[in-house]
Amino acid sequence: MAATLKPYLNAVRSTLEAAMCLENFYSQRVERHNKPEVEIRSSKEVLFTPLEICRNDKEKVLIEGSINSLRMSISIKQADEIERILCHKFMRFMMMRAENFFILRRKPIEGYDISFLITNYHTEQMYKHKLVDFVMEFMTEIDKEISEMKLCLNGRGRISAVEFLKNFN
C-alpha cells in the first residue's frame, strides 16, 4: 500500500466506523414509514454534518450520515482520458448490478463516481465491521483494477498497431 494511501484509508475507516451508529427511526411526517433520511432529507434535525475526506483534488470521499442511514460517495482517481473512460464503464457495469451489492446505489451523487447507501436494516442484518471492511477493500482494489485494465488496453493496442503496420512492410 502506498505511503500516502494508508493515512487516507485510515481516516475514511475511522470516520465510517464512527458514522455507522444507525438506529431504527420512523418518519416524522408519515406514520409507520421508515425511509433513509439521508436520501429524503425531510428533517434537518436528524441529519449529521456531511464530511469530505480528500487525498487530492481528484480522489475524495463524501460521508453523509443521518439517524437511520449513511451515504458514502467516492470519487476515484482518473489521471487521463483512458482512466476516465475505464472508470466510467466499470462503475456503470457495477451499478447495473446494484441489486447484487446490497449497499450500492444505482446512481452516484453529482461529482462522484460511485455511491453506497447503508441503512439501519443493513447494520442489523450484517456485521458493521464487515460492511466497513467491504467498503475499504473496494476502495483499495478499484485503483488496482483500473490500472490493470489500462495496462491490458495498452497491450492490446500495441499488438493491434504492430499487426496493422506489418501490412505496410
PDB file of N, CA, C and O in Angstrom, residues 3-41:
ATOM      1  N   ALA A   3       2.431   4.943   0.623  1.00  0.00           N
ATOM      2  CA  ALA A   3       2.582   5.685   1.878  1.00  0.00           C
ATOM      3  C   ALA A   3       1.515   6.762   2.030  1.00  0.00           C
ATOM      4  O   ALA A   3       1.078   7.059   3.142  1.00  0.00           O
ATOM      5  N   THR A   4       1.074   7.349   0.928  1.00  0.00           N
ATOM      6  CA  THR A   4       0.046   8.394   1.029  1.00  0.00           C
ATOM      7  C   THR A   4      -1.360   7.807   1.086  1.00  0.00           C
ATOM      8  O   THR A   4      -2.286   8.482   1.517  1.00  0.00           O
ATOM      9  N   LEU A   5      -1.521   6.569   0.656  1.00  0.00           N
ATOM     10  CA  LEU A   5      -2.848   5.945   0.663  1.00  0.00           C
ATOM     11  C   LEU A   5      -3.244   5.485   2.062  1.00  0.00           C
ATOM     12  O   LEU A   5      -4.426   5.566   2.431  1.00  0.00           O
ATOM     13  N   LYS A   6      -2.304   5.024   2.855  1.00  0.00           N
ATOM     14  CA  LYS A   6      -2.612   4.478   4.184  1.00  0.00           C
ATOM     15  C   LYS A   6      -3.279   5.495   5.122  1.00  0.00           C
ATOM     16  O   LYS A   6      -4.318   5.182   5.705  1.00  0.00           O
ATOM     17  N   PRO A   7      -2.761   6.722   5.275  1.00  0.00           N
ATOM     18  CA  PRO A   7      -3.454   7.681   6.152  1.00  0.00           C
ATOM     19  C   PRO A   7      -4.845   8.060   5.637  1.00  0.00           C
ATOM     20  O   PRO A   7      -5.775   8.250   6.421  1.00  0.00           O
ATOM     21  N   TYR A   8      -4.971   8.144   4.322  1.00  0.00           N
ATOM     22  CA  TYR A   8      -6.268   8.447   3.708  1.00  0.00           C
ATOM     23  C   TYR A   8      -7.288   7.356   4.023  1.00  0.00           C
ATOM     24  O   TYR A   8      -8.401   7.638   4.469  1.00  0.00           O
ATOM     25  N   LEU A   9      -6.891   6.100   3.837  1.00  0.00           N
ATOM     26  CA  LEU A   9      -7.800   4.984   4.123  1.00  0.00           C
ATOM     27  C   LEU A   9      -8.081   4.857   5.616  1.00  0.00           C
ATOM     28  O   LEU A   9      -9.201   4.509   6.008  1.00  0.00           O
ATOM     29  N   ASN A  10      -7.098   5.145   6.461  1.00  0.00           N
ATOM     30  CA  ASN A  10      -7.329   5.115   7.909  1.00  0.00           C
ATOM     31  C   ASN A  10      -8.339   6.184   8.325  1.00  0.00           C
ATOM     32  O   ASN A  10      -9.192   5.940   9.185  1.00  0.00           O
ATOM     33  N   ALA A  11      -8.247   7.363   7.724  1.00  0.00           N
ATOM     34  CA  ALA A  11      -9.208   8.427   8.033  1.00  0.00           C
ATOM     35  C   ALA A  11     -10.615   8.042   7.579  1.00  0.00           C
ATOM     36  O   ALA A  11     -11.591   8.259   8.306  1.00  0.00           O
ATOM     37  N   VAL A  12     -10.717   7.445   6.403  1.00  0.00           N
ATOM     38  CA  VAL A  12     -12.025   7.011   5.906  1.00  0.00           C
ATOM     39  C   VAL A  12     -12.589   5.903   6.797  1.00  0.00           C
ATOM     40  O   VAL A  12     -13.766   5.929   7.164  1.00  0.00           O
ATOM     41  N   ARG A  13     -11.743   4.946   7.173  1.00  0.00           N
ATOM     42  CA  ARG A  13     -12.199   3.833   8.017  1.00  0.00           C
ATOM     43  C   ARG A  13     -12.711   4.331   9.371  1.00  0.00           C
ATOM     44  O   ARG A  13     -13.804   3.961   9.802  1.00  0.00           O
ATOM     45  N   SER A  14     -11.954   5.186  10.027  1.00  0.00           N
ATOM     46  CA  SER A  14     -12.372   5.653  11.354  1.00  0.00           C
ATOM     47  C   SER A  14     -13.632   6.514  11.270  1.00  0.00           C
ATOM     48  O   SER A  14     -14.500   6.435  12.137  1.00  0.00           O
ATOM     49  N   THR A  15     -13.768   7.296  10.211  1.00  0.00           N
ATOM     50  CA  THR A  15     -14.982   8.098  10.030  1.00  0.00           C
ATOM     51  C   THR A  15     -16.185   7.210   9.759  1.00  0.00           C
ATOM     52  O   THR A  15     -17.269   7.447  10.299  1.00  0.00           O
ATOM     53  N   LEU A  16     -15.997   6.192   8.936  1.00  0.00           N
ATOM     54  CA  LEU A  16     -17.103   5.252   8.662  1.00  0.00           C
ATOM     55  C   LEU A  16     -17.532   4.521   9.925  1.00  0.00           C
ATOM     56  O   LEU A  16     -18.735   4.356  10.174  1.00  0.00           O
ATOM     57  N   GLU A  17     -16.579   4.069  10.707  1.00  0.00           N
ATOM     58  CA  GLU A  17     -16.913   3.358  11.942  1.00  0.00           C
ATOM     59  C   GLU A  17     -17.672   4.265  12.905  1.00  0.00           C
ATOM     60  O   GLU A  17     -18.604   3.823  13.576  1.00  0.00           O
ATOM     61  N   ALA A  18     -17.297   5.537  12.966  1.00  0.00           N
ATOM     62  CA  ALA A  18     -17.995   6.473  13.849  1.00  0.00           C
ATOM     63  C   ALA A  18     -19.390   6.798  13.327  1.00  0.00           C
ATOM     64  O   ALA A  18     -20.331   6.950  14.107  1.00  0.00           O
ATOM     65  N   ALA A  19     -19.540   6.897  12.019  1.00  0.00           N
ATOM     66  CA  ALA A  19     -20.834   7.269  11.428  1.00  0.00           C
ATOM     67  C   ALA A  19     -21.792   6.092  11.312  1.00  0.00           C
ATOM     68  O   ALA A  19     -22.963   6.281  10.989  1.00  0.00           O
ATOM     69  N   MET A  20     -21.309   4.886  11.582  1.00  0.00           N
ATOM     70  CA  MET A  20     -22.121   3.686  11.393  1.00  0.00           C
ATOM     71  C   MET A  20     -23.062   3.408  12.564  1.00  0.00           C
ATOM     72  O   MET A  20     -23.676   2.360  12.625  1.00  0.00           O
ATOM     73  N   CYS A  21     -23.232   4.337  13.471  1.00  0.00           N
ATOM     74  CA  CYS A  21     -24.151   4.161  14.605  1.00  0.00           C
ATOM     75  C   CYS A  21     -25.568   4.499  14.149  1.00  0.00           C
ATOM     76  O   CYS A  21     -26.080   5.583  14.408  1.00  0.00           O
ATOM     77  N   LEU A  22     -26.191   3.557  13.477  1.00  0.00           N
ATOM     78  CA  LEU A  22     -27.521   3.774  12.904  1.00  0.00           C
ATOM     79  C   LEU A  22     -28.568   3.055  13.738  1.00  0.00           C
ATOM     80  O   LEU A  22     -28.321   1.988  14.283  1.00  0.00           O
ATOM     81  N   GLU A  23     -29.741   3.647  13.825  1.00  0.00           N
ATOM     82  CA  GLU A  23     -30.831   3.024  14.562  1.00  0.00           C
ATOM     83  C   GLU A  23     -32.135   3.177  13.794  1.00  0.00           C
ATOM     84  O   GLU A  23     -32.251   4.011  12.889  1.00  0.00           O
ATOM     85  N   ASN A  24     -33.103   2.376  14.173  1.00  0.00           N
ATOM     86  CA  ASN A  24     -34.412   2.424  13.545  1.00  0.00           C
ATOM     87  C   ASN A  24     -35.078   3.755  13.882  1.00  0.00           C
ATOM     88  O   ASN A  24     -35.133   4.159  15.035  1.00  0.00           O
ATOM     89  N   PHE A  25     -35.574   4.437  12.857  1.00  0.00           N
ATOM     90  CA  PHE A  25     -36.185   5.755  13.067  1.00  0.00           C
ATOM     91  C   PHE A  25     -37.303   5.927  12.061  1.00  0.00           C
ATOM     92  O   PHE A  25     -37.070   5.977  10.859  1.00  0.00           O
ATOM     93  N   TYR A  26     -38.526   6.014  12.567  1.00  0.00           N
ATOM     94  CA  TYR A  26     -39.671   6.181  11.686  1.00  0.00           C
ATOM     95  C   TYR A  26     -39.792   7.625  11.231  1.00  0.00           C
ATOM     96  O   TYR A  26     -39.339   8.553  11.892  1.00  0.00           O
ATOM     97  N   SER A  27     -40.422   7.806  10.089  1.00  0.00           N
ATOM     98  CA  SER A  27     -40.594   9.133   9.512  1.00  0.00           C
ATOM     99  C   SER A  27     -41.397  10.026  10.448  1.00  0.00           C
ATOM    100  O   SER A  27     -42.333   9.580  11.105  1.00  0.00           O
ATOM    101  N   GLN A  28     -41.031  11.308  10.477  1.00  0.00           N
ATOM    102  CA  GLN A  28     -41.753  12.251  11.322  1.00  0.00           C
ATOM    103  C   GLN A  28     -42.967  12.829  10.588  1.00  0.00           C
ATOM    104  O   GLN A  28     -43.772  13.517  11.191  1.00  0.00           O
ATOM    105  N   ARG A  29     -43.096  12.526   9.315  1.00  0.00           N
ATOM    106  CA  ARG A  29     -44.198  13.070   8.529  1.00  0.00           C
ATOM    107  C   ARG A  29     -45.268  12.034   8.209  1.00  0.00           C
ATOM    108  O   ARG A  29     -46.440  12.352   8.189  1.00  0.00           O
ATOM    109  N   VAL A  30     -44.854  10.804   7.907  1.00  0.00           N
ATOM    110  CA  VAL A  30     -45.793   9.751   7.548  1.00  0.00           C
ATOM    111  C   VAL A  30     -45.676   8.641   8.579  1.00  0.00           C
ATOM    112  O   VAL A  30     -44.591   8.127   8.837  1.00  0.00           O
ATOM    113  N   GLU A  31     -46.812   8.274   9.157  1.00  0.00           N
ATOM    114  CA  GLU A  31     -46.807   7.277  10.216  1.00  0.00           C
ATOM    115  C   GLU A  31     -46.384   5.908   9.693  1.00  0.00           C
ATOM    116  O   GLU A  31     -46.787   5.492   8.616  1.00  0.00           O
ATOM    117  N   ARG A  32     -45.531   5.233  10.447  1.00  0.00           N
ATOM    118  CA  ARG A  32     -45.065   3.874  10.205  1.00  0.00           C
ATOM    119  C   ARG A  32     -44.246   3.728   8.919  1.00  0.00           C
ATOM    120  O   ARG A  32     -44.154   2.653   8.354  1.00  0.00           O
ATOM    121  N   HIS A  33     -43.657   4.802   8.448  1.00  0.00           N
ATOM    122  CA  HIS A  33     -42.758   4.744   7.302  1.00  0.00           C
ATOM    123  C   HIS A  33     -41.333   4.923   7.787  1.00  0.00           C
ATOM    124  O   HIS A  33     -41.072   5.764   8.629  1.00  0.00           O
ATOM    125  N   ASN A  34     -40.450   4.144   7.241  1.00  0.00           N
ATOM    126  CA  ASN A  34     -39.046   4.238   7.609  1.00  0.00           C
ATOM    127  C   ASN A  34     -38.235   4.388   6.325  1.00  0.00           C
ATOM    128  O   ASN A  34     -37.927   3.413   5.666  1.00  0.00           O
ATOM    129  N   LYS A  35     -37.950   5.607   5.961  1.00  0.00           N
ATOM    130  CA  LYS A  35     -37.175   5.908   4.754  1.00  0.00           C
ATOM    131  C   LYS A  35     -35.785   6.377   5.168  1.00  0.00           C
ATOM    132  O   LYS A  35     -35.628   6.986   6.222  1.00  0.00           O
ATOM    133  N   PRO A  36     -34.782   6.150   4.328  1.00  0.00           N
ATOM    134  CA  PRO A  36     -33.441   6.665   4.652  1.00  0.00           C
ATOM    135  C   PRO A  36     -33.455   8.195   4.678  1.00  0.00           C
ATOM    136  O   PRO A  36     -33.662   8.843   3.668  1.00  0.00           O
ATOM    137  N   GLU A  37     -33.243   8.750   5.835  1.00  0.00           N
ATOM    138  CA  GLU A  37     -33.315  10.211   5.998  1.00  0.00           C
ATOM    139  C   GLU A  37     -32.239  10.934   5.199  1.00  0.00           C
ATOM    140  O   GLU A  37     -32.445  12.071   4.781  1.00  0.00           O
ATOM    141  N   VAL A  38     -31.115  10.290   4.972  1.00  0.00           N
ATOM    142  CA  VAL A  38     -30.056  10.926   4.210  1.00  0.00           C
ATOM    143  C   VAL A  38     -30.467  11.105   2.746  1.00  0.00           C
ATOM    144  O   VAL A  38     -29.987  12.000   2.062  1.00  0.00           O
ATOM    145  N   GLU A  39     -31.409  10.298   2.287  1.00  0.00           N
ATOM    146  CA  GLU A  39     -31.895  10.392   0.913  1.00  0.00           C
ATOM    147  C   GLU A  39     -33.035  11.396   0.777  1.00  0.00           C
ATOM    148  O   GLU A  39     -33.051  12.189  -0.152  1.00  0.00           O
ATOM    149  N   ILE A  40     -34.012  11.335   1.684  1.00  0.00           N
ATOM    150  CA  ILE A  40     -35.201  12.180   1.518  1.00  0.00           C
ATOM    151  C   ILE A  40     -35.054  13.555   2.151  1.00  0.00           C
ATOM    152  O   ILE A  40     -35.749  14.479   1.763  1.00  0.00           O
ATOM    153  N   ARG A  41     -34.175  13.681   3.138  1.00  0.00           N
ATOM    154  CA  ARG A  41     -33.858  14.970   3.772  1.00  0.00           C
ATOM    155  C   ARG A  41     -35.116  15.733   4.210  1.00  0.00           C
ATOM    156  O   ARG A  41     -35.275  16.911   3.928  1.00  0.00           O
TER     157      ARG A  41
END
